[in-house]
Each structure stands twice: as C-alpha cells, then as structure tokens.
Tab-separated table of C-alpha atoms in Angstrom:
chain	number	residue	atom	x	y	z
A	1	UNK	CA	0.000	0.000	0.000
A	2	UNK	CA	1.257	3.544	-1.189
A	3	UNK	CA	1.487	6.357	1.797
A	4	UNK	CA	-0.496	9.072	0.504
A	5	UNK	CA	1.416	11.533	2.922
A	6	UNK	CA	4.551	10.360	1.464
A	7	UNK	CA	3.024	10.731	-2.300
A	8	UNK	CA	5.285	13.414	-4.399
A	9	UNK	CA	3.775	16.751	-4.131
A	10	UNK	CA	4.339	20.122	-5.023
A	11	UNK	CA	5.041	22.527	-2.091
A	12	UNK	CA	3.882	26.392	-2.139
A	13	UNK	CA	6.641	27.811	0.553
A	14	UNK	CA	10.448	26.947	0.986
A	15	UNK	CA	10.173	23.928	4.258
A	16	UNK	CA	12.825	24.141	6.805
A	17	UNK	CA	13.067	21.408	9.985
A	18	UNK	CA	10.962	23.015	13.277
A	19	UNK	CA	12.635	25.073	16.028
A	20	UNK	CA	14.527	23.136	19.145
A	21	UNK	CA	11.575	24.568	21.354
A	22	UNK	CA	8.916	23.480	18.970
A	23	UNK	CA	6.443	21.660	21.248
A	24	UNK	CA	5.511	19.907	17.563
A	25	UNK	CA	9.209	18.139	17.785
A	26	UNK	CA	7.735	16.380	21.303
A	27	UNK	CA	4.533	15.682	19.824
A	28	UNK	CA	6.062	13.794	17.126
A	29	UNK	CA	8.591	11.891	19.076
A	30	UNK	CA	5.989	10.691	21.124
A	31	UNK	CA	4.031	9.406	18.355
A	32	UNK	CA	7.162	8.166	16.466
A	33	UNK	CA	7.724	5.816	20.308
A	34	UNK	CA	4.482	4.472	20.473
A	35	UNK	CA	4.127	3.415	16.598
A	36	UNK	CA	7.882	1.747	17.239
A	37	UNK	CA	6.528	-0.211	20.185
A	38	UNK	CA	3.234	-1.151	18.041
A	39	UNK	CA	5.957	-2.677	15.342
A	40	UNK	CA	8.421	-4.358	17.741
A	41	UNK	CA	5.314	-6.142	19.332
A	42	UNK	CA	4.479	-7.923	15.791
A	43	UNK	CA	0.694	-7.970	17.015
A	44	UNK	CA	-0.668	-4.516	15.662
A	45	UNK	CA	-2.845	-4.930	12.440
A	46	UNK	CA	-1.124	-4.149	9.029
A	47	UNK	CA	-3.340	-1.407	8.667
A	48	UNK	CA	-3.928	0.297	11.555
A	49	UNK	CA	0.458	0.778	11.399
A	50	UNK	CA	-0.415	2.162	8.104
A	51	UNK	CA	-2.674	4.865	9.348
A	52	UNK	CA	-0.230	5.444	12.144
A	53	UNK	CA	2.591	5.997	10.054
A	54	UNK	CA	0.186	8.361	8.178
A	55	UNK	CA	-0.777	10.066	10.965
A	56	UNK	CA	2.681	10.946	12.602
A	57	UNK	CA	3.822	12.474	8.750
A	58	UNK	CA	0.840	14.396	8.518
A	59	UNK	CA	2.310	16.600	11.776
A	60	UNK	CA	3.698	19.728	10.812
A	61	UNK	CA	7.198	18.911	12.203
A	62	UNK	CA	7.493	15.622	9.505
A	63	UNK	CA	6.851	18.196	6.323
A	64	UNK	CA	10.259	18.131	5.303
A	65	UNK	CA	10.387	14.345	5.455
A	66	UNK	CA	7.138	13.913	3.013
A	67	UNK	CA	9.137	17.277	0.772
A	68	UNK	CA	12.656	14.802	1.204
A	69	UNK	CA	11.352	11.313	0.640
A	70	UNK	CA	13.102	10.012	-2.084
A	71	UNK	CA	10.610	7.421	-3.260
A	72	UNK	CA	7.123	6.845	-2.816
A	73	UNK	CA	6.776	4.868	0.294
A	74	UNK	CA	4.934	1.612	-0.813
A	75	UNK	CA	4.317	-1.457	1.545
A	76	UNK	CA	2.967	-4.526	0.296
A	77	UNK	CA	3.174	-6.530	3.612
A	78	UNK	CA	3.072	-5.845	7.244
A	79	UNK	CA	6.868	-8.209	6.806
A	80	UNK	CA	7.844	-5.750	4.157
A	81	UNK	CA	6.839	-2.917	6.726
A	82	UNK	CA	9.064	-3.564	9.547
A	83	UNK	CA	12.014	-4.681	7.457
A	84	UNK	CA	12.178	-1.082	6.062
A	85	UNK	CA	11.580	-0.207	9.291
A	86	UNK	CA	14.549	-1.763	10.833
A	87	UNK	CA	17.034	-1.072	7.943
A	88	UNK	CA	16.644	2.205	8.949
A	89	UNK	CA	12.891	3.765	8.393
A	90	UNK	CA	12.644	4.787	11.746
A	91	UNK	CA	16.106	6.218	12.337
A	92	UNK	CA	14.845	8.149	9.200
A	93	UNK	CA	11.803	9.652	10.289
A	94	UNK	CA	13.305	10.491	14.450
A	95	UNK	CA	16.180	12.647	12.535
A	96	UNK	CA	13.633	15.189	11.307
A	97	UNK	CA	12.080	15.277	15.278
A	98	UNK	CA	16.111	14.866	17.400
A	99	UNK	CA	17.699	18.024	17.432
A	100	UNK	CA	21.108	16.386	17.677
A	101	UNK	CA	20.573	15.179	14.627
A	102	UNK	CA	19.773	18.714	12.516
A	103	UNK	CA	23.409	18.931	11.165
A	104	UNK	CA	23.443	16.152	9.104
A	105	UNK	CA	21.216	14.602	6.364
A	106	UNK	CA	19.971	10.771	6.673
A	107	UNK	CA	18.917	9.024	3.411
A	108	UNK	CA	16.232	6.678	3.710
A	109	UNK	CA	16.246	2.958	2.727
A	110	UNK	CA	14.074	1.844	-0.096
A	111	UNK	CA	11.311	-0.544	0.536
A	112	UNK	CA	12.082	-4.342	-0.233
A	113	UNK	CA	9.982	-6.287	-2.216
A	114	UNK	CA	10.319	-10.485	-1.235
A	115	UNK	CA	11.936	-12.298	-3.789
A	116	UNK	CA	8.664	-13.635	-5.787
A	117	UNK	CA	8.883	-15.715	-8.831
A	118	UNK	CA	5.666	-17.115	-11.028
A	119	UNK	CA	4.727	-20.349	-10.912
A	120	UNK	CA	5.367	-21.554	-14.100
A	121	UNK	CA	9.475	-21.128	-13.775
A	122	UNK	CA	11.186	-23.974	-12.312
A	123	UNK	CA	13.505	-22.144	-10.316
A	124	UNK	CA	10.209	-21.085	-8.145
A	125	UNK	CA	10.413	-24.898	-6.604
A	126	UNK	CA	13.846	-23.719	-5.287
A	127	UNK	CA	12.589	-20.694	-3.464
A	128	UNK	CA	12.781	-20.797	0.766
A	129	UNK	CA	10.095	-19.965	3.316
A	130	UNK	CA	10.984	-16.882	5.568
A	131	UNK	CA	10.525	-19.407	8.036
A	132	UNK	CA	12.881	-21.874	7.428
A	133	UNK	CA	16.325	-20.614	8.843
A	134	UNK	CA	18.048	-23.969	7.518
A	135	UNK	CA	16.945	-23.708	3.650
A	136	UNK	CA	19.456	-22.780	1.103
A	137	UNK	CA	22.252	-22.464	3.965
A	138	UNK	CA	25.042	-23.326	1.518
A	139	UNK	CA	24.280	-20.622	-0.138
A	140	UNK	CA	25.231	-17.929	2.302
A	141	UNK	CA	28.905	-17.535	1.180
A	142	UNK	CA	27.696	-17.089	-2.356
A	143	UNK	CA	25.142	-14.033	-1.518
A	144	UNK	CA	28.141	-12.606	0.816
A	145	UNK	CA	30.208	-13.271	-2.722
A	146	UNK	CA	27.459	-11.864	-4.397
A	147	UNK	CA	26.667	-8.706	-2.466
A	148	UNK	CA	30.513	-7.839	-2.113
A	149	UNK	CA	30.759	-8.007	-6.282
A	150	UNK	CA	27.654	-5.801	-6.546
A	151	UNK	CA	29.311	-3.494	-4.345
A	152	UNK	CA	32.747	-3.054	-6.135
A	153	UNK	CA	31.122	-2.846	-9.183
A	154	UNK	CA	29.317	-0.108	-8.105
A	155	UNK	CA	32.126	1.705	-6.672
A	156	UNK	CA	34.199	1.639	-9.938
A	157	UNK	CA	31.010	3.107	-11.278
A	158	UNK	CA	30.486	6.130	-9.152
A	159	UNK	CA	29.114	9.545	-10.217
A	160	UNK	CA	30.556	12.927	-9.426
A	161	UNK	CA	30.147	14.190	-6.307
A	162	UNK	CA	26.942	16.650	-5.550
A	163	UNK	CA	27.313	20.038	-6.083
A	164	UNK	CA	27.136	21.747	-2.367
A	165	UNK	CA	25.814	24.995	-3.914
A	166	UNK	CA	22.326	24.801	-3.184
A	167	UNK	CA	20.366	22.497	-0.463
A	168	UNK	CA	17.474	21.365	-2.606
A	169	UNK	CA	19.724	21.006	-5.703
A	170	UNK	CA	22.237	18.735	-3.426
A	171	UNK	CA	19.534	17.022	-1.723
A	172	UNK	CA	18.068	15.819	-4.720
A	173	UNK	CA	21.504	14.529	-6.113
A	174	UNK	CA	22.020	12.533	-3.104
A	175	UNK	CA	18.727	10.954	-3.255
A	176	UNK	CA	19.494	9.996	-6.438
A	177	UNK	CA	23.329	8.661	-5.553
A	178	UNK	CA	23.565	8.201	-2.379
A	179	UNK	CA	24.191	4.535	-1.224
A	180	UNK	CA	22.780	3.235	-4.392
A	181	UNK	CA	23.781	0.020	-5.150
A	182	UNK	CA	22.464	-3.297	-7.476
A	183	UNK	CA	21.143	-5.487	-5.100
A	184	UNK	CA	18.811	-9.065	-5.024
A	185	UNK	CA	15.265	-8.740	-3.164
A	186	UNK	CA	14.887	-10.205	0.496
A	187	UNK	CA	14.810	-13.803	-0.089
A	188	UNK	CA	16.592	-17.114	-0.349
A	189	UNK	CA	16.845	-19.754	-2.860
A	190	UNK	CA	18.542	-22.955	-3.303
A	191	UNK	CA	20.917	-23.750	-6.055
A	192	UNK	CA	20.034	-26.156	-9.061
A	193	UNK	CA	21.772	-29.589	-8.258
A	194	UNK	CA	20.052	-31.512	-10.931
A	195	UNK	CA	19.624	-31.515	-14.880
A	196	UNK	CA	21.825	-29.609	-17.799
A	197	UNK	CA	23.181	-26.514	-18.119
A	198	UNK	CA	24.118	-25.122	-21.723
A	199	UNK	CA	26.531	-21.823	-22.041
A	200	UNK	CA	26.884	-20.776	-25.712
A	201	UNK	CA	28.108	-18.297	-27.629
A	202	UNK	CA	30.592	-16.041	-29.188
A	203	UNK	CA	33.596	-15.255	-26.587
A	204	UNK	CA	34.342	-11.933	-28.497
A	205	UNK	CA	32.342	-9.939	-31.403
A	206	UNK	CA	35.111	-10.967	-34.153
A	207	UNK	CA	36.551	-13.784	-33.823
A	208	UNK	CA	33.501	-16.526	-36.166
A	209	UNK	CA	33.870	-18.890	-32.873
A	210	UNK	CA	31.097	-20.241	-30.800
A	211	UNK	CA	31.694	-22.303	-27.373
A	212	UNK	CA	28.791	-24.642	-26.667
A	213	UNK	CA	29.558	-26.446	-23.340
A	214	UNK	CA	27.077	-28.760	-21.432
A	215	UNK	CA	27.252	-29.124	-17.831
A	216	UNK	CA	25.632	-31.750	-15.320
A	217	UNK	CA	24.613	-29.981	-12.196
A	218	UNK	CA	24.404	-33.202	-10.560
A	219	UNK	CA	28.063	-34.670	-11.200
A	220	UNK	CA	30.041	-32.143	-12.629
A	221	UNK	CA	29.881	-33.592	-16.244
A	222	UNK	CA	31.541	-31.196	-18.909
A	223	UNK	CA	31.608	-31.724	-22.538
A	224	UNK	CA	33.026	-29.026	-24.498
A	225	UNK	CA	32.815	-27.583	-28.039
A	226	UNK	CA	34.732	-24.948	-30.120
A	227	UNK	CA	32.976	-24.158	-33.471
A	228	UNK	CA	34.689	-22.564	-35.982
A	229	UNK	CA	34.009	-21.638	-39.798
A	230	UNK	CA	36.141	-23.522	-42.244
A	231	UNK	CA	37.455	-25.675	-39.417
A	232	UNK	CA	37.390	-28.720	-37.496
A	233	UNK	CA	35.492	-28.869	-34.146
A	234	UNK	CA	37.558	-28.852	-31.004
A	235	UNK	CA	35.596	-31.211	-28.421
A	236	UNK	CA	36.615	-32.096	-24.958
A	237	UNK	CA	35.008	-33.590	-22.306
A	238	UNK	CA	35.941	-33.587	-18.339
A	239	UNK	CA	34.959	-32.562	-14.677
A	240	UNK	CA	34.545	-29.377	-13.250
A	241	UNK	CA	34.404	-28.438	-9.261
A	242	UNK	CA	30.168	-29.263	-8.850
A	243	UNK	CA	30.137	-26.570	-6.033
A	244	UNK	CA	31.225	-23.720	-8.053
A	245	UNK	CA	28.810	-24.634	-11.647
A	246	UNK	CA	26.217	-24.937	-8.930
A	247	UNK	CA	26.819	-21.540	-7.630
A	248	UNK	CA	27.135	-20.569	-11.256
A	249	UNK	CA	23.487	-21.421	-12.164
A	250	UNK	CA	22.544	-20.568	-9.190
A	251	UNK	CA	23.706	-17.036	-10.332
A	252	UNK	CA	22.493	-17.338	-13.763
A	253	UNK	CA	18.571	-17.740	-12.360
A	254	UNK	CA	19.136	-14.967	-10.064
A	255	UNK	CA	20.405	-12.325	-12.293
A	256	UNK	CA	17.463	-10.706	-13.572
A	257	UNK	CA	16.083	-10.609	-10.421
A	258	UNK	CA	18.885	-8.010	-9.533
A	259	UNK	CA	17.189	-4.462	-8.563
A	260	UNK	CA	19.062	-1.422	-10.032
A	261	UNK	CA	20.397	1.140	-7.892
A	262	UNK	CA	18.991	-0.035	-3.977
A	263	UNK	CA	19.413	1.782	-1.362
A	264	UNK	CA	19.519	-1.383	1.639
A	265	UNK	CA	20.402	0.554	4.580
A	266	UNK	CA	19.955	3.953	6.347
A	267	UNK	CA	22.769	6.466	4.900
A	268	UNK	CA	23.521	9.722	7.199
A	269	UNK	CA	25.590	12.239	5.108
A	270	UNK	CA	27.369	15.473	7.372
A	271	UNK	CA	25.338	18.652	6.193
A	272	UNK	CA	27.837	20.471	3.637
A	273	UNK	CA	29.352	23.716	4.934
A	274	UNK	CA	27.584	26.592	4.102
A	275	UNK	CA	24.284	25.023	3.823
A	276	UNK	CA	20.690	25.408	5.488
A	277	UNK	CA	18.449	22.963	5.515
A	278	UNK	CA	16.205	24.739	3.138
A	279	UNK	CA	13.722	22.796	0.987
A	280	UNK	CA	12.681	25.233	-1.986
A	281	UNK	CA	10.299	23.457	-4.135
A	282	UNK	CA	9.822	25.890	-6.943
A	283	UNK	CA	12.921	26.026	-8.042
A	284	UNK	CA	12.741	23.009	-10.992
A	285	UNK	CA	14.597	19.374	-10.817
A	286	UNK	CA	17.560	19.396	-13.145
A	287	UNK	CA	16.655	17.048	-16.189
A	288	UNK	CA	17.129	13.545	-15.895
A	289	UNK	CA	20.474	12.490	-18.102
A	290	UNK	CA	19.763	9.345	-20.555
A	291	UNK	CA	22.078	6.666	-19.488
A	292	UNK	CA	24.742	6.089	-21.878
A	293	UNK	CA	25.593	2.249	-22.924
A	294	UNK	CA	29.022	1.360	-24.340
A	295	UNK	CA	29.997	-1.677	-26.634
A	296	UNK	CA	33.445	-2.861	-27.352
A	297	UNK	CA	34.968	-5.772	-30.068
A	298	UNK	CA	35.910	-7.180	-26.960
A	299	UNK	CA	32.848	-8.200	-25.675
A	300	UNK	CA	29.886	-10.521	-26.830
A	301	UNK	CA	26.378	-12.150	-25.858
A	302	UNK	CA	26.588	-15.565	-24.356
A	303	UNK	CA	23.068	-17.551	-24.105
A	304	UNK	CA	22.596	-20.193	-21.108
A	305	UNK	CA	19.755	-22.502	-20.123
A	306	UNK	CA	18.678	-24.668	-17.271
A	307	UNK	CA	16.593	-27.832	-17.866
A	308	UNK	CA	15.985	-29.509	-14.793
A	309	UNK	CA	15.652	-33.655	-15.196
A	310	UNK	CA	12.112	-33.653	-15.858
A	311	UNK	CA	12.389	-31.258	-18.701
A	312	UNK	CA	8.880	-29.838	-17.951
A	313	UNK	CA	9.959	-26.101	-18.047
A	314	UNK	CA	13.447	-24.247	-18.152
A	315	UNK	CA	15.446	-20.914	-17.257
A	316	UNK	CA	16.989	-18.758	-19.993
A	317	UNK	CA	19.026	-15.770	-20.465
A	318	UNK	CA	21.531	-14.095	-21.658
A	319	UNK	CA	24.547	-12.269	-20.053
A	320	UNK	CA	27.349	-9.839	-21.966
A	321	UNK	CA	31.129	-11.782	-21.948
A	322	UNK	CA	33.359	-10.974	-20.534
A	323	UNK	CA	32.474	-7.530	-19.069
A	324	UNK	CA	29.546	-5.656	-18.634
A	325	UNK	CA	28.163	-1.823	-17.173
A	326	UNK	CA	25.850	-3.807	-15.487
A	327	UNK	CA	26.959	-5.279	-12.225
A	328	UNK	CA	25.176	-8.903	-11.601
A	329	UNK	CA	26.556	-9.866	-15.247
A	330	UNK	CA	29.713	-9.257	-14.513
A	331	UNK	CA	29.153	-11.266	-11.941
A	332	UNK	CA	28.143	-14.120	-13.827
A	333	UNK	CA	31.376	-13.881	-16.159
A	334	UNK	CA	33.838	-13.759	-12.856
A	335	UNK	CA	31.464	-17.202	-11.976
A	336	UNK	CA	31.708	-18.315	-15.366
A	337	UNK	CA	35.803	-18.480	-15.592
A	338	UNK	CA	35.639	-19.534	-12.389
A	339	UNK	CA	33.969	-22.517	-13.365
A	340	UNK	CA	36.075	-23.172	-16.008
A	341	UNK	CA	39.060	-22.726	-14.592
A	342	UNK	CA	37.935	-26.235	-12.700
A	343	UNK	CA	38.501	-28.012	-16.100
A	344	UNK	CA	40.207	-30.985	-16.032
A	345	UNK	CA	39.777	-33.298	-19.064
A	346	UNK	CA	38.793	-37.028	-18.334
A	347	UNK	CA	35.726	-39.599	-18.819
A	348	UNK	CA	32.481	-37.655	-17.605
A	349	UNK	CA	30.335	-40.375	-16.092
A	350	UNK	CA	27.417	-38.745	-17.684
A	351	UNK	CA	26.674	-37.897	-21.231
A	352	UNK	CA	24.026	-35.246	-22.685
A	353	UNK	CA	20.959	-36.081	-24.546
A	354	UNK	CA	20.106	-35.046	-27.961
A	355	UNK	CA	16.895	-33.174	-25.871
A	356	UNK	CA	18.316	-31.224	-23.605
A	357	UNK	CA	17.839	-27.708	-24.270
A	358	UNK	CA	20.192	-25.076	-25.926
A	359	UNK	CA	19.235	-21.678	-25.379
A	360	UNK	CA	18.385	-19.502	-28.026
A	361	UNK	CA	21.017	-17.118	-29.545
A	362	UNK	CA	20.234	-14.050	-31.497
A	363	UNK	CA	18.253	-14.942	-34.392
A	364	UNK	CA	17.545	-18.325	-33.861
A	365	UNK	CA	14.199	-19.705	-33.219
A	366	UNK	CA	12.752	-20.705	-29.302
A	367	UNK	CA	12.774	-23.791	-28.495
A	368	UNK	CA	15.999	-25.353	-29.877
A	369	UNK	CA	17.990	-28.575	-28.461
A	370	UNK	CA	21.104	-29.742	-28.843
A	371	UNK	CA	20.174	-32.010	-31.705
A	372	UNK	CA	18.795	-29.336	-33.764
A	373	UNK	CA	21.205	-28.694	-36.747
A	374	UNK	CA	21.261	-24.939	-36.569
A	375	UNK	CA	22.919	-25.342	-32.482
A	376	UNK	CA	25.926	-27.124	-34.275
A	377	UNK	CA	26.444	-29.646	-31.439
A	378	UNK	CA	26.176	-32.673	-33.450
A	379	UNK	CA	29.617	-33.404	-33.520
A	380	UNK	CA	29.495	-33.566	-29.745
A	381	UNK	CA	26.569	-35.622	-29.156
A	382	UNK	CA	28.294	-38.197	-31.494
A	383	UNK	CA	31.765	-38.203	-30.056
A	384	UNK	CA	33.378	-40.244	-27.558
A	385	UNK	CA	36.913	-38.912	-25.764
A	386	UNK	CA	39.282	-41.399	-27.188
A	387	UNK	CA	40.430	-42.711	-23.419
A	388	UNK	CA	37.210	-43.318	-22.573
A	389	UNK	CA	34.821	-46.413	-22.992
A	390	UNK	CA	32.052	-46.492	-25.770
C-alpha cells in the first residue's frame, strides 16, 4: 500500500526542519515511540500501522520528510513494513524530530519487495520460506560473494560528487546517488543440483567462434565444443568443481532478479558547509540524463539454459562476456571463468541427450535442443573422448 502523505507533491513555501523549542518536535517523538513499540510487538494490524505511520507524517514537524522522501513509500506486507523499518525507516523519520541530529542529512532505505517468482518457472520450486532458517544455507557464502561483487562494481562506477551549492539542488543529487547500489530482493533460494546446463556463444564480437559447453549440475559432467568456420570442431570432455557450476546457475537464475540502484540501509551524510536545511520546491529538478551504454569488439552475448531432469519447463538468459556496465553480469562472467578454470579433461560419467535444451542465440528460433542442426552440437553428441569407454 502507497502512503499518501509520502506521495510526491508540489510545495507552495520553501520547508525548513521546526525550532529546538517546537512543542511539535515532542509531539512527534511521542508518536514516532508508540508506533515503534506497536511494530516491535508484531501484534498490531497491518493497517492500523499504516494509518499510524500516516498520521505521525501528517504533523507539521514531519513536512520536510514527506518534501525529502526520495521514493514513494509503498508497503505490500506488514513483513515488508518492519524490514524497512529496521534497515533504517525509523532512524529516518526520528532525525527530522532529534535536534542532535539537525546537522546532518539521513537518506532513507528503499522498501524491499520479497523475492517472488511465477509459478510456471522452475527455479520457483527452489525458493525458501521466511521461516525456514536452515533452507538454502550453503548458499550464504555465495550471496556474501554476491553482495561484495555488486558493491565493487558499483564503486568503480560512481558519479561525481553533488554540487554543495544549493540544499534542494544537493539534496536531490544525493537521493538519487547516495548509497545506491544493485542489489537481489529479500529472499533465499537454493541452487540447481540436478539436470543440464548449456553456455553458448561467441567469446568476443570478431573472432567466427562459438563455445557450446554442457554441464551436469548433478556430477560435474563437462563436454566441451569450439565451433569454428572452415574448421574442425575442437571437443573435450571432463569434470569441473560441482560446487562452483552450482553456484554458477545458481547465479544465472538470479540475475534478472537483480534491482538497479537499492538503497539497503539507512545512509547519514554530514550537512555540507555553508548550507541550510532549506527545501525550496519551486525552483525546478535538473533534467534527468539518458544513461549512456558502451559496446566494445571485446565483448559478446553468451546464451545459457537450465533444464531440470524432468524437462517440464526451463530458465533462460543471456549475459554480456566478458564484461559488462551492469553489475550482476559481470558477476556471472567472474562465476563463469571460475567454473572453467575447474577443467580438467577425463571420462564424464554422464553424457548429454540429444533433448536437452540449448538456449536460443540471437536470431535463432525458441525452443531449440542440442540435436537441432542450426545449435551445431552434433559433432558432440556423437563423439566419444578417445580414453574413454564407448
């Protein structure tokens, strides 16, 4: 539900906080106390928080909060509610009421959405219950992994600092920048240990080469092909480490469930010198800059699928090779040569099918498997290593 005191509006007068003798500052923190007790004691209704939480920004002393607020505050869930809450909602909203705190500037967190996926993908059979502490515990390390890569890339991709000329001018900037960060929803899921996973495609935008490599989540099964025009395949078949291609598809699903520029956690910024915390609202936003996407010989598209051993659905994507502006695919290429870096060439114990899926490359039509002429595996399927048994 949307906070209709927290809904973008237009505001007739410059807003400034309230006095240090304001009896309003008192009022609020009272009313800010009881609505945190109400949410620590997990038994208050959904909605009657909501009209709480209405109620104490609707007080004159909270103005510059609803003229500040980043986002729309929207809550789908009483859970969704006091997560924001405790990341830092609260904090929020007491800075605009604590004297103390009236020298520096404190960036909300954005509300989390669960990690939610429709029935019909496979990967939704993998998701955990809130309740279930235990599920998906080997996957811990890889979120850490995970988060941690988000970050750097991030970091490497940094704006230019606000200009501290104006308040409502810097304000605005740091809304925009401040603590931003790629980030996954709330939510666990365990990896894919079962069934095939195909990664194919170009590895740069001239060389007329395409990998195709089919994985077995289960054993670590890797058969390898490089296609090139006017030559012979190169196949090879081996093992790779199963815990890292698990992580890898475990990535792979995840990835475009990433959510662009997050902000997780409270942020509290020192109030620039020279400033006052002066909200002018009819002075215009600057205009929004189109982002600007880059492309280089260097890198290409690489298509992957999932079929899980029943074959009664899959996961498909793509990610860019072997670098990307966009900071859960690079992800997936650092997990990619991870993977293959595993390599070691020897008698899988398990061979693909002619069914298993292949992805879909640019220009090809859905629904291809590896026996389909235009994937090129053929040679593969038919091939045994020459140290190995028929």
């Amino acid at each position: 539900m949307l906070l209709a005191a927290l809904a973008p509006v237009a505001l007739a007068v410059p807003l400034t906080l309230c006095a240090p003798d304001d009896p309003g500052l008192a009022e609020g923190r009272a009313a800010l106390d009881a609505l945190d007790a109400r949410i620590a004691s997990g038994q208050a209704e959904f909605m009657d928080i909501l009209v709480e939480l209405e109620v104490l920004l609707a007080t004159p002393c909270m103005a510059l909060a609803r003229a500040e607020s980043d986002v729309p505050l929207h809550f789908e869930t009483s859970a969704s509610l006091a997560r924001w809450w405790s990341d830092g909602g609260a904090r929020w909203l007491r800075s605009y009421l604590d004297p103390a705190d009236f020298d520096r500037v404190f960036l909300p967190p954005d509300p989390r959405v669960a990690l939610t996926l429709p029935p019909e993908r496979p990967a939704q059979d993998l998701l955990c219950s809130a309740r279930d502490d235990a599920c998906a515990s080997e996957t811990r390390p890889w979120m850490i992994s995970a988060s941690r890569a988000l970050q750097q890339h991030d970091a490497k991709q940094a704006e230019a600092p606000c200009a501290t000329d104006d308040y409502t001018a810097w304000r605005r900037c740091m809304g925009e920048q401040g603590g931003r960060i790629d980030a996954l929803p709330p939510g666990r899921m365990r990896p894919p240990t079962a069934g095939w996973l195909v990664i194919r495609g170009a590895r740069d935008a001239v060389t007329p080469c395409v990998r195709i490599t089919v994985y077995d989540l289960g054993l670590g099964s890797a058969w390898r092909a490089r296609l090139c025009e006017g030559a012979e395949p190169r196949l090879q078949a081996g093992l790779v480490e199963v815990d890292a291609l698990r992580e890898l598809a475990w990535w792979l699903v995840l990835v475009g469930e990433v959510q662009p520029g997050v902000r997780s956690s409270l942020v509290v910024e020192p109030l620039p010198e020279g400033l006052a915390r002066r909200w002018d609202d009819t002075r215009p936003a600057p205009p929004e800059e189109e982002p600007v996407e880059t492309w280089s010989t260097s890198q290409s598209v690489i298509s992957w699928v999932w079929t899980p051993p029943d074959d009664v659905g899959f996961e498909a994507n793509y990610f860019t090779w072997p670098w990307s502006p966009t900071a859960a695919e690079d992800h997936a290429s650092a997990l990619l040569r991870a993977v293959e870096a595993t390599f070691a060439e020897g008698c899988p114990p398990r061979k693909p099918s002619g069914q298993v899926r292949a992805g879909r490359m640019a220009g090809e039509p859905p629904g291809l498997r590896l026996e389909d002429p235009d994937v090129g595996a053929a040679p593969l399927l038919s091939w045994t290593p020459p140290s190995c048994p028929p």
